Tab-separated table of C-alpha atoms and ligand atoms in Angstrom:
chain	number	residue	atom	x	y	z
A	440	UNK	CA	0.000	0.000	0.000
A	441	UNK	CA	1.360	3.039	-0.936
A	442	UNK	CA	1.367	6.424	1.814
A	443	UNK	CA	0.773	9.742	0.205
A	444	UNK	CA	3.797	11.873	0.629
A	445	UNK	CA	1.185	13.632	3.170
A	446	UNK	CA	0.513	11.412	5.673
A	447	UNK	CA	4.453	10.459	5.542
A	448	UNK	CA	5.133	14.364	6.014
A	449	UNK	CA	2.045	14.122	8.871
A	450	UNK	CA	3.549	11.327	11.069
A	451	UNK	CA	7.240	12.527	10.785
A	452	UNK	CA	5.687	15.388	12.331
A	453	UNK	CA	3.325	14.236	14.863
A	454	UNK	CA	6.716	12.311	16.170
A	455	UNK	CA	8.613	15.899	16.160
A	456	UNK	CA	5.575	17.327	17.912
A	457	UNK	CA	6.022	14.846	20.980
A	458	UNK	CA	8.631	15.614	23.626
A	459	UNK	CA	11.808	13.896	22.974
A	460	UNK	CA	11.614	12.411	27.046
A	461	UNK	CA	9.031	10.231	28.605
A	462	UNK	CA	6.538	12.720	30.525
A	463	UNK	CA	4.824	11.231	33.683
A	464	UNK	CA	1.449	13.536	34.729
A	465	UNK	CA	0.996	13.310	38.662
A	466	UNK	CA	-2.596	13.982	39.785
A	467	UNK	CA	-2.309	16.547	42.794
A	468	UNK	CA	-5.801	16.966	44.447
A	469	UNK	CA	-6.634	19.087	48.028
A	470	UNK	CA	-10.108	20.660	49.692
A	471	UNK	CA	-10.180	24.075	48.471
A	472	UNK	CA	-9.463	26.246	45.461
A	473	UNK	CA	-7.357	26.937	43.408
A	474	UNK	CA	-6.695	30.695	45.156
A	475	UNK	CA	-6.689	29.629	48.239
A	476	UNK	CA	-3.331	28.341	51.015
A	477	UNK	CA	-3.712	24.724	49.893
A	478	UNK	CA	-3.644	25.932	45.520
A	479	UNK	CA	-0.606	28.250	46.300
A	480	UNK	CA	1.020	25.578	48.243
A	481	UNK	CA	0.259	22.946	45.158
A	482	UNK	CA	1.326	25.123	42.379
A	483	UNK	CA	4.815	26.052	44.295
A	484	UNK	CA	5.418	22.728	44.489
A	485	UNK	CA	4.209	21.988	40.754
A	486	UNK	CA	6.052	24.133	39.161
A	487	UNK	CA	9.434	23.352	41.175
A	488	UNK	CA	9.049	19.718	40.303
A	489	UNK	CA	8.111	20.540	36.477
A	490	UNK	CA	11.600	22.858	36.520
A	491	UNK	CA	13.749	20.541	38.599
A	492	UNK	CA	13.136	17.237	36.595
A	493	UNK	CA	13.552	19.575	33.372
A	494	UNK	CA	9.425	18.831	32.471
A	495	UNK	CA	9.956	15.151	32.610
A	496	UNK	CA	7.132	15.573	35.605
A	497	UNK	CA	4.972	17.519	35.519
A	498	UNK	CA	1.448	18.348	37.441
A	499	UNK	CA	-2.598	18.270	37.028
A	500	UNK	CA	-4.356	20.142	39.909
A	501	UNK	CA	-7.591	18.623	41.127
A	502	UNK	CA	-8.688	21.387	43.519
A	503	UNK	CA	-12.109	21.908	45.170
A	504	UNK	CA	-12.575	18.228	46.546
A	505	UNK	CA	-12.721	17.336	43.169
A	506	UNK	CA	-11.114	13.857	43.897
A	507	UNK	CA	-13.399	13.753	46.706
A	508	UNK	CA	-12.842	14.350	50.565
A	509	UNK	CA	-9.451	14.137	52.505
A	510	UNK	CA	-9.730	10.378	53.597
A	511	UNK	CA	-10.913	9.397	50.800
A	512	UNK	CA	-7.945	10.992	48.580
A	513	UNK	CA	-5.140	9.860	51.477
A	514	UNK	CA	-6.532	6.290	50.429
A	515	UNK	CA	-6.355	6.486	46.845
A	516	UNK	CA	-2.870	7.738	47.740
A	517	UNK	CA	-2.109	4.891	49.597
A	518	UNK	CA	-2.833	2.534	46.773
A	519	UNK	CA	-1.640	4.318	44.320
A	520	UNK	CA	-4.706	5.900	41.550
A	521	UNK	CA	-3.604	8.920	43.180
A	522	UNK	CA	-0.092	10.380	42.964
A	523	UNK	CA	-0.383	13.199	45.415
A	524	UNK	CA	-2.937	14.664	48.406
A	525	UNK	CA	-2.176	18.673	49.773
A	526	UNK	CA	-4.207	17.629	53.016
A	527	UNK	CA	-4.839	18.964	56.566
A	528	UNK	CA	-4.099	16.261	59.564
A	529	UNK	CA	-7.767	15.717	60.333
A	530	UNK	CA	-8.232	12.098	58.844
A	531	UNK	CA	-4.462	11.439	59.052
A	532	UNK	CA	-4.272	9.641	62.003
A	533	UNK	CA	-6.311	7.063	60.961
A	534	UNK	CA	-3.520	5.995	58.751
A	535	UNK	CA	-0.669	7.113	60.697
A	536	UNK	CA	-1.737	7.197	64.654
A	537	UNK	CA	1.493	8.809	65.454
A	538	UNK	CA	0.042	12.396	63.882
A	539	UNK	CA	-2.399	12.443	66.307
A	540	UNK	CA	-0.631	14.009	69.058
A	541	UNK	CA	-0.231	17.587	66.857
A	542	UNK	CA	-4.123	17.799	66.654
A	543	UNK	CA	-5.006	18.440	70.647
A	544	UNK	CA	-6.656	21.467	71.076
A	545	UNK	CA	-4.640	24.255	72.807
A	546	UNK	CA	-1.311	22.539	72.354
A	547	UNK	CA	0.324	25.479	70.532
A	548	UNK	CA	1.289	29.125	71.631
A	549	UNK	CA	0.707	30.514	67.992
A	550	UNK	CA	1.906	30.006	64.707
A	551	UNK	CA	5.975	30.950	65.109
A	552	UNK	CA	5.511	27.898	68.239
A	553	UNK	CA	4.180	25.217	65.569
A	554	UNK	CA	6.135	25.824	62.473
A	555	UNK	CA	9.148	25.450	64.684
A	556	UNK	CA	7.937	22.409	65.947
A	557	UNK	CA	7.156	20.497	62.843
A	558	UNK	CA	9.950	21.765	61.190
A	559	UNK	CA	12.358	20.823	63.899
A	560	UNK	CA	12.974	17.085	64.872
A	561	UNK	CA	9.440	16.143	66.974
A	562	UNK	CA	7.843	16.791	63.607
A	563	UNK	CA	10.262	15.206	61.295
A	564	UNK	CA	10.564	12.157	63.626
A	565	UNK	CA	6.398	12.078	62.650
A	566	UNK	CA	7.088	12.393	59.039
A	567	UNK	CA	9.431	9.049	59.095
A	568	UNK	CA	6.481	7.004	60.877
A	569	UNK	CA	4.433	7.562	56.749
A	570	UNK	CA	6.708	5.322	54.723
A	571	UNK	CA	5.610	2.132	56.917
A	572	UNK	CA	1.951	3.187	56.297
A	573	UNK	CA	2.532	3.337	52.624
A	574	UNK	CA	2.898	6.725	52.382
A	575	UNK	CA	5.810	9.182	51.502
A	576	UNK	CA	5.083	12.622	53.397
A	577	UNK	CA	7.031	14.684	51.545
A	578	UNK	CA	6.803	17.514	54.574
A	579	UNK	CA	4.991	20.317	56.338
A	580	UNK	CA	2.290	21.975	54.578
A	581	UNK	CA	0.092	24.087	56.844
A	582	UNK	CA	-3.944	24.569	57.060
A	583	UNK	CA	-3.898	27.132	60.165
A	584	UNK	CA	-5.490	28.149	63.777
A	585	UNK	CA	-9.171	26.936	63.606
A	586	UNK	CA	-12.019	28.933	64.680
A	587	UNK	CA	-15.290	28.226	65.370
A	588	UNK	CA	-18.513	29.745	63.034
A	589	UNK	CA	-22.191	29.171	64.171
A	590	UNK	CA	-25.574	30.278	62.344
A	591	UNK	CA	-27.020	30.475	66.257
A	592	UNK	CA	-24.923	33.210	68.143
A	593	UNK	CA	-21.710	34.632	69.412
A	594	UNK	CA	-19.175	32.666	70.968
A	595	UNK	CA	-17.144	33.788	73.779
A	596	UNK	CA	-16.950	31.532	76.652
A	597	UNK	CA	-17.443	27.038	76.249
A	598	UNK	CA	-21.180	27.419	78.021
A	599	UNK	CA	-22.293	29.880	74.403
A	600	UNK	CA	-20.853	26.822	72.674
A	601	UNK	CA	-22.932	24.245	75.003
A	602	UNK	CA	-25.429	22.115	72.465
A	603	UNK	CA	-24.486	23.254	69.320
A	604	UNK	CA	-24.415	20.579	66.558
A	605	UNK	CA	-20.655	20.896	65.110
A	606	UNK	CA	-19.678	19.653	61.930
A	607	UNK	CA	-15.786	18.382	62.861
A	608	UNK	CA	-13.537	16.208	60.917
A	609	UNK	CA	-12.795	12.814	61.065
A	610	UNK	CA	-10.544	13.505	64.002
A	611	UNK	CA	-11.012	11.492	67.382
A	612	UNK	CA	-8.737	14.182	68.982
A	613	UNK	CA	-10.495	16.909	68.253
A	614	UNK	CA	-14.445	15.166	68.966
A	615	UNK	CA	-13.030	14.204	72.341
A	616	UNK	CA	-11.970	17.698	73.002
A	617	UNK	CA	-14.704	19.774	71.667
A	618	UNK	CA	-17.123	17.639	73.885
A	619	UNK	CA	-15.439	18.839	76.451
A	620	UNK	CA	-16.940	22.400	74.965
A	621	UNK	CA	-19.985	21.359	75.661
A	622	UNK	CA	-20.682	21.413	71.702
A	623	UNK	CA	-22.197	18.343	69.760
A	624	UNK	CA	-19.250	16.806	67.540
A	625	UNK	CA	-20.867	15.719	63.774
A	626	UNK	CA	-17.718	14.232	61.700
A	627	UNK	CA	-17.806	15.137	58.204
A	628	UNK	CA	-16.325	14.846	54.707
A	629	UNK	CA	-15.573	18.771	53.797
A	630	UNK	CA	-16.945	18.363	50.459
A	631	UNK	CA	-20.491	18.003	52.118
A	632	UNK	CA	-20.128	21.090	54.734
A	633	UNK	CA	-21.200	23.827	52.514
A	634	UNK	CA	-24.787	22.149	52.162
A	635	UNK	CA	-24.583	20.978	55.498
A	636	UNK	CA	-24.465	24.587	56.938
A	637	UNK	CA	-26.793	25.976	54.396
A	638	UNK	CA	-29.241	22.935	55.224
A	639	UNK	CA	-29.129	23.587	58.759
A	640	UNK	CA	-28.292	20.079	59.307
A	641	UNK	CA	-25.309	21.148	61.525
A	642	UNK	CA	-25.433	24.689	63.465
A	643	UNK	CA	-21.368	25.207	63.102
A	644	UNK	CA	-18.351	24.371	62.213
A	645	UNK	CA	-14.387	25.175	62.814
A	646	UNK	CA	-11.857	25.848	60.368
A	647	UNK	CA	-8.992	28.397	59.628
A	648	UNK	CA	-9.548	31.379	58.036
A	649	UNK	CA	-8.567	30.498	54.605
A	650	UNK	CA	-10.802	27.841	54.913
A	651	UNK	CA	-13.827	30.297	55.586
A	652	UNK	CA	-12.574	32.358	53.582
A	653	UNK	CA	-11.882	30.344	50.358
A	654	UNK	CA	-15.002	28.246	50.805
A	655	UNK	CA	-17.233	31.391	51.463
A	656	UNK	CA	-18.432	30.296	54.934
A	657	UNK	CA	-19.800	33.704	55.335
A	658	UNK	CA	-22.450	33.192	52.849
A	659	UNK	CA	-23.925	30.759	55.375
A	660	UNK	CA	-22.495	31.315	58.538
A	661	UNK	CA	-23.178	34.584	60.215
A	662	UNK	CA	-21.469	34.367	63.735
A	663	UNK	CA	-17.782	34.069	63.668
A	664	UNK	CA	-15.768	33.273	66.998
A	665	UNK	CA	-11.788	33.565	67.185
A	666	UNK	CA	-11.434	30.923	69.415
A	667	UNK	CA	-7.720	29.519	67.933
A	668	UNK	CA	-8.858	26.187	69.920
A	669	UNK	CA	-6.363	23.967	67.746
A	670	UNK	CA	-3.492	24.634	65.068
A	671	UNK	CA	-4.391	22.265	61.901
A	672	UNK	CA	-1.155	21.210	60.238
A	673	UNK	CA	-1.750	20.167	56.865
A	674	UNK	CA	1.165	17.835	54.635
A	675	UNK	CA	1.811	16.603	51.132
A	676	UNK	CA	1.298	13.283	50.437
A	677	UNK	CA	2.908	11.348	47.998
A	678	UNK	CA	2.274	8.052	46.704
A	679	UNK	CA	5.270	5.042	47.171
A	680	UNK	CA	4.607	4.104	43.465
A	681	UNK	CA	6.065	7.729	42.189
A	682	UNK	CA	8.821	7.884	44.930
A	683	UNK	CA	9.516	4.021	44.117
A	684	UNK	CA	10.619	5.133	40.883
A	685	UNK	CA	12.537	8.541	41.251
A	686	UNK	CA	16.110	8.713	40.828
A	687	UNK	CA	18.020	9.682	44.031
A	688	UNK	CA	18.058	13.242	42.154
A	689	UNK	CA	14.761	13.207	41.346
A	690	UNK	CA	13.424	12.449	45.105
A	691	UNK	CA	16.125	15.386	46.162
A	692	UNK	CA	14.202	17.584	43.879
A	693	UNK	CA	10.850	16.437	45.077
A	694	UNK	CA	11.998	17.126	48.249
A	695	UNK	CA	13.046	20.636	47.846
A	696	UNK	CA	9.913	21.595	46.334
A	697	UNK	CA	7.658	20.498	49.203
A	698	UNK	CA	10.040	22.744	50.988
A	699	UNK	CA	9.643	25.542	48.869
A	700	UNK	CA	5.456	25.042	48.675
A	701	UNK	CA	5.352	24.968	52.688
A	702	UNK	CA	6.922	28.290	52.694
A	703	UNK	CA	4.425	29.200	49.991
A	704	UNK	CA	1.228	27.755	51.736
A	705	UNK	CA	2.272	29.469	55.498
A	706	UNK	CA	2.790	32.868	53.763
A	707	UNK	CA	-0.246	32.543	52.273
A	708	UNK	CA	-1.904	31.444	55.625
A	709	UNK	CA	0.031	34.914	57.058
A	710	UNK	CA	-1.592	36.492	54.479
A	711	UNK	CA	-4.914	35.117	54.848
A	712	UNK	CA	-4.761	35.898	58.823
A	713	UNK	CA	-4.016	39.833	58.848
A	714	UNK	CA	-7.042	40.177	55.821
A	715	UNK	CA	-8.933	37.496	56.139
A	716	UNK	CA	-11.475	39.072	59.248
A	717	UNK	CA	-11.501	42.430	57.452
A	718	UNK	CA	-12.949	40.254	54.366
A	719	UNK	CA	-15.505	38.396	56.560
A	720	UNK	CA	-16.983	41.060	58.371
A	721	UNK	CA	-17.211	42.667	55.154
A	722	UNK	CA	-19.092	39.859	53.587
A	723	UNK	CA	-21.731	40.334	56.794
A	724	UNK	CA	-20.119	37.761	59.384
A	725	UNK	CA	-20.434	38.695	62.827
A	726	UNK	CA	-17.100	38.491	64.405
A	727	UNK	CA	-16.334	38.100	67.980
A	728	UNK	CA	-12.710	39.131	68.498
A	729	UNK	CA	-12.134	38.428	71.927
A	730	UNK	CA	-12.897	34.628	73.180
A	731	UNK	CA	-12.150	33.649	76.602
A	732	UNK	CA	-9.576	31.250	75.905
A	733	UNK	CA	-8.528	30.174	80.101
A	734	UNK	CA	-12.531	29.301	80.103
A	735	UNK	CA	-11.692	26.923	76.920
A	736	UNK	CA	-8.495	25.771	78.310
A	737	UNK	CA	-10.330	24.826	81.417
A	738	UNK	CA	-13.047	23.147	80.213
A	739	UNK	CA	-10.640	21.150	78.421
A	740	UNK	CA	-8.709	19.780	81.113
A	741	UNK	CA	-10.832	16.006	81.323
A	742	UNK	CA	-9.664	15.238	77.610
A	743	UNK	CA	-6.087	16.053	78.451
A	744	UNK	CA	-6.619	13.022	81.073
A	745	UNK	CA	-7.091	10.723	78.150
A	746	UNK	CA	-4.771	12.610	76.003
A	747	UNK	CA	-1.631	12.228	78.657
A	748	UNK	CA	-2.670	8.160	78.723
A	749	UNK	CA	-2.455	7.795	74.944
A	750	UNK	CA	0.182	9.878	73.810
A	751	UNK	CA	2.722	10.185	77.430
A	752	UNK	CA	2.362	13.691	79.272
A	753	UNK	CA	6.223	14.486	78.766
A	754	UNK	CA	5.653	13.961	75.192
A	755	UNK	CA	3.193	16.369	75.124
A	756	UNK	CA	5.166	18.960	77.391
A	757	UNK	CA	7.635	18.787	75.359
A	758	UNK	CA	5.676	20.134	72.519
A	759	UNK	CA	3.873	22.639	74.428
A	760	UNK	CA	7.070	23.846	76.117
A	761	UNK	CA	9.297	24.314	73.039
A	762	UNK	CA	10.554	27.616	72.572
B	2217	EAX	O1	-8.002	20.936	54.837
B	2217	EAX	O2	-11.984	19.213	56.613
B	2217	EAX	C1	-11.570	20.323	57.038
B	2217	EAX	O3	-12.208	21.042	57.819
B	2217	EAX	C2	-10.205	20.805	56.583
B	2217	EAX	O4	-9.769	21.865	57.383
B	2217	EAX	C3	-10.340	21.281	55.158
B	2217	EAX	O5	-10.648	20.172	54.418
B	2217	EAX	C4	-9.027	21.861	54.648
């Protein structure tokens, strides 16, 4: 059979058209979008990976849940249909139980207190415990210092938090906690929160303030509370069947750019902070600025009982007193 000189001319092109390297796609998915801490976070470390391995990797985003809740995309993860998760500790320590310890309410000072303390070696002793659990946790992202929203009222002291249904996350160590509160823990997938609250199925819920902010809580949630009750670390995920494969070079580069996307993601979360209330109240939330936090602390002090028995009370003095 003879090929026209076109179709010759066609193919010699289409294999000129194709990069001259293999290029592997990694699917990168996390809760919110695009514009908000988690997306910045992502596309630092995208684009650092896409420059470092000279395009031979290179990203697709999958922002907005769109791979479906936290848990759900640390599995996939896990077993490999997913290369990569940008995601906050809440379901993590259902996977890796040694996380768990960073999620206790009131365990850190403020943000300068728990950067230094996953960066330094209590949090990169945690990040060793993945690779057992079949997953490679590439480092420190960051999600923020939760605070509470309600549709009901204001929030100042635990008893004006006493019977409200609260959407939480899959997180033991916060429910236990937050009962403490007096509130009404209701564990839930993020991607179903939004209807939730605008349902009225659940009166509240907590998050950071690029969460509210990014998923536009305001539009229904009108009380706002700066409680700070817990710091909510967040970490990238990746899967052992990309690591598996990268050259010693290659994981060195992966490395650096979960580096370089932390910094990203907590100046973003800086960023978030300092406009973030300004943009709330602006978008009608009612924000109560000063929370009695000793009332919180105290209320508290039953679930540090059971936290001290599962996690060793010098262990967690030792985070709470680092400098
Ligand atoms: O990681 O589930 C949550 O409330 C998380 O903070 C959110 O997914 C961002």
């Amino acid at each position: 059979m003879r090929f026209s000189r076109l179709a010759v001319a066609v193919a010699a092109a289409s294999t000129l058209a194709a990069p001259a390297f293999a290029q592997t796609v990694l699917k990168i998915g996390y809760a919110t979008a695009p514009t908000s801490h988690y997306g910045v976070g992502s596309t630092v470390f995208c684009e650092e990976v896409e420059k470092g391995t000279a395009g031979r990797y290179k990203c697709q985003q999958f922002p907005n849940s769109a791979l479906g809740g936290e848990r759900e995309q640390i599995e996939a993860v896990q077993i490999g249909t997913q290369d990569l998760v940008n995601t906050s500790t809440g379901p993590v320590g259902n996977f890796v139980p040694e996380v768990k310890i960073v999620d206790i309410p009131f365990l850190f000072r403020d943000y300068d207190h728990a950067r230094k303390v996953m960066d330094g070696p209590i949090g990169q002793d945690i990040l060793a415990k993945f690779p057992s659990k079949g997953l490679i946790a590439l480092g420190w992202t960051e999600n923020g210092f939760r605070h509470m929203t309600n549709s009901k009222r204001d929030i100042v002291k635990p008893e004006d938090a006493k019977g409200l249904k609260m959407r939480t996350m899959e997180n033991k160590v916060h429910m236990d906690g937050y009962r403490t509160f007096g509130i009404l823990p209701t564990p839930m997938a993020f991607p179903e929160l939004f209807g939730a609250l605008q349902q009225g199925t659940v009166d509240g819920q907590e998050n950071p303030i690029p969460v509210i902010l990014s998923a536009k809580f305001a539009q229904v949630q009108k009380h706002l509370s700066l409680t700070g009750h817990v710091y909510s670390p967040a970490l990238l995920l990746l899967s052992p069947r990309v690591w598996n494969k990268l050259s010693d070079a290659d994981k060195k580069v992966f490395t650096e750019a979960a580096h370089k996307a932390s910094i990203a993601q907590r100046k973003k979360v800086n960023e978030d902070e300092s406009n973030g209330i300004a943009q709330l109240e602006k978008d009608g939330m009612k924000v109560t600025k000063t929370v009695d936090g000793n009332a919180f602390r105290e209320a508290l002090k039953p679930a540090y009982v059971g936290y001290a028995k599962e996690f060793g009370a010098d262990n967690i003095k030792k985070i709470a007193d680092m400098k």
